[in-house]
mmCIF file of C-alpha atoms in Angstrom:
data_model
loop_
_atom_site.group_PDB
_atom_site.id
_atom_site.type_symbol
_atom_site.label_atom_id
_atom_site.label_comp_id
_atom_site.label_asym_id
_atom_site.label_seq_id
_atom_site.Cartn_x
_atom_site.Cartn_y
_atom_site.Cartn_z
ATOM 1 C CA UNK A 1 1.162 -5.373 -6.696
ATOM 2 C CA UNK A 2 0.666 -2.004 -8.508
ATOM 3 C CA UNK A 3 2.089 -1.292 -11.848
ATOM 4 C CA UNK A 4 1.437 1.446 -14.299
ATOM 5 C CA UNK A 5 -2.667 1.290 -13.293
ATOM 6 C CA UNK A 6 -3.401 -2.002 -12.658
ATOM 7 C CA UNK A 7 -3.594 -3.924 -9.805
ATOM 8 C CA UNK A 8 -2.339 -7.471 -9.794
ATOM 9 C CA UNK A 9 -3.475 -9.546 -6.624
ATOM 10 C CA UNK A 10 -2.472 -13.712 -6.119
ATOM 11 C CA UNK A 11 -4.995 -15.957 -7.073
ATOM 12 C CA UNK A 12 -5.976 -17.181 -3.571
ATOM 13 C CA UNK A 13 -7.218 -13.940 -3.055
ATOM 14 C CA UNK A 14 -10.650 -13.668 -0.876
ATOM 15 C CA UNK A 15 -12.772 -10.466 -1.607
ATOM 16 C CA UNK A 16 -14.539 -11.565 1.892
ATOM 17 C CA UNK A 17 -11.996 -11.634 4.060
ATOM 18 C CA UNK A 18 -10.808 -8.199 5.269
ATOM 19 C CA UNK A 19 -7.025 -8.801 5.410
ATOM 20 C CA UNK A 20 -6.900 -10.212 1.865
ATOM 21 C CA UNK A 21 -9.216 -6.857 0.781
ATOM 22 C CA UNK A 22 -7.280 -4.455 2.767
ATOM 23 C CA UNK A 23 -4.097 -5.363 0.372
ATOM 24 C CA UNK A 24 -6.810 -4.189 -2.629
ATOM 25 C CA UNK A 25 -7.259 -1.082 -0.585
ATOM 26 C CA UNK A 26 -3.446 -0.648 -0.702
ATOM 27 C CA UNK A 27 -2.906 -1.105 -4.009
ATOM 28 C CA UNK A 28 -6.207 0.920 -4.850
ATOM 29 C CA UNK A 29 -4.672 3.822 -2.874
ATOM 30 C CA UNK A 30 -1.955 3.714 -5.600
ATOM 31 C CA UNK A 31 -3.979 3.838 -8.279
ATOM 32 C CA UNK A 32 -4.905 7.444 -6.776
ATOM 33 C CA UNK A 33 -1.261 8.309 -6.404
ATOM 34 C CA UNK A 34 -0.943 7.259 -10.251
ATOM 35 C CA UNK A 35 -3.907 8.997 -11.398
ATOM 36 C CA UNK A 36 -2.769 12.512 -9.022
ATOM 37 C CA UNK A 37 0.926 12.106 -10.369
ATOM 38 C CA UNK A 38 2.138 11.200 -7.763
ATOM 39 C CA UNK A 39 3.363 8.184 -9.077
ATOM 40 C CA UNK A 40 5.180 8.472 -12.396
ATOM 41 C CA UNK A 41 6.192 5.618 -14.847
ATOM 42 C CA UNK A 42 9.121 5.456 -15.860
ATOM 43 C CA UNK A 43 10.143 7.560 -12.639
ATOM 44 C CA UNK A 44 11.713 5.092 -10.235
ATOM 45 C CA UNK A 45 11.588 8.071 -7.348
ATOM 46 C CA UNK A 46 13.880 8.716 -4.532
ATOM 47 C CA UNK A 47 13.788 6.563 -1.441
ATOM 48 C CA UNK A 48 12.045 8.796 0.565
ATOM 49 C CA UNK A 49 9.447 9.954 -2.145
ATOM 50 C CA UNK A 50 8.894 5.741 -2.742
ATOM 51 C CA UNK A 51 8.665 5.376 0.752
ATOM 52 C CA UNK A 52 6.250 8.104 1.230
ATOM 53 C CA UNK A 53 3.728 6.724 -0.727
ATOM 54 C CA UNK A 54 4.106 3.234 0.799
ATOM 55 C CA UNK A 55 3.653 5.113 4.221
ATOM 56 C CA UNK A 56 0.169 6.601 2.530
ATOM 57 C CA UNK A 57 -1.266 3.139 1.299
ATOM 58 C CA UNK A 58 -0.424 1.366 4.644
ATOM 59 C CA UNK A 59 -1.985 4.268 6.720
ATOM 60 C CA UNK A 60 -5.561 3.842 4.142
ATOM 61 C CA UNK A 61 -4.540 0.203 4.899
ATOM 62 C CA UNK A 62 -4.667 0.265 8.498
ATOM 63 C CA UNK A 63 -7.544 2.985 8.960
ATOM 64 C CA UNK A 64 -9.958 0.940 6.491
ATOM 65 C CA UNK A 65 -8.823 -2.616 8.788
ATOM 66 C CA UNK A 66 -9.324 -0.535 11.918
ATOM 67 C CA UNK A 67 -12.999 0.249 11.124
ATOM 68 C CA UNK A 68 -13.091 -3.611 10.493
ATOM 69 C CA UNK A 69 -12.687 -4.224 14.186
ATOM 70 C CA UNK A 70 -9.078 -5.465 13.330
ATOM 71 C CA UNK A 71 -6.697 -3.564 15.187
ATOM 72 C CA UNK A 72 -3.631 -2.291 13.686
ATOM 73 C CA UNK A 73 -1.906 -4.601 11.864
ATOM 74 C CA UNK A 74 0.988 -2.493 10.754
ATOM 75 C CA UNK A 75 2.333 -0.878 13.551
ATOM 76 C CA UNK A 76 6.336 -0.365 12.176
ATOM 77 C CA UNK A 77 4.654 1.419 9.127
ATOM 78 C CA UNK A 78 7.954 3.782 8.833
ATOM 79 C CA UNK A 79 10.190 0.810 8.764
ATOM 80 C CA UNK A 80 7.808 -1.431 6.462
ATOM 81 C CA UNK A 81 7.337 2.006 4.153
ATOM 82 C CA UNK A 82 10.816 1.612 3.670
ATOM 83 C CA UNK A 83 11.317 -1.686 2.855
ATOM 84 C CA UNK A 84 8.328 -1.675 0.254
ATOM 85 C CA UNK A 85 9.731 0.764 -1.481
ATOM 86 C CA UNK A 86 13.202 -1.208 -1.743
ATOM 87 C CA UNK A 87 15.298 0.802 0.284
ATOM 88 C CA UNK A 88 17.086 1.909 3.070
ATOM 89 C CA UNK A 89 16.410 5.487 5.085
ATOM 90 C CA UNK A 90 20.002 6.127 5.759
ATOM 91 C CA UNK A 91 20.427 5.861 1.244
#
């Protein structure tokens, strides 16, 4: 989770494995959207701006776990952009 620059992760979380890292790359890629403006506090966004920088962090995501030998483990990333940033395409 991301909020207002800091990144929270669960406490089973494993530096050494690369799916469990790739969610600090996410939330790292945030941190840049913060730090550019791009992310506001305070500013809850529009749908599509919200969903536009989910679509960012899981594209980072998937590039960084691609160059891992992983594949690409988000392949709906429109859909899933959407529904991390709480909302519906069609609001």
């Amino acid at each position: 989770l991301y909020s207002n620059g800091k990144i929270f992760l669960r406490d089973t979380w494993d530096v050494q494995d690369d799916f469990d890292a790739s969610y600090f790359v996410h939330e790292f890629v945030h941190h840049l959207q913060f730090l550019d403006g791009t992310i506001v506090p305070g500013n809850k966004g529009t749908c599509i701006e919200n969903a536009r920088t989910e679509f960012v962090a899981y594209s980072v995501q998937n590039q960084w776990l691609m160059r891992r030998g992983k594949g690409i483990p988000y392949r709906m990333m429109h859909e899933l952009s959407f529904i991390s940033a709480g909302c519906n395409p069609d609001d």
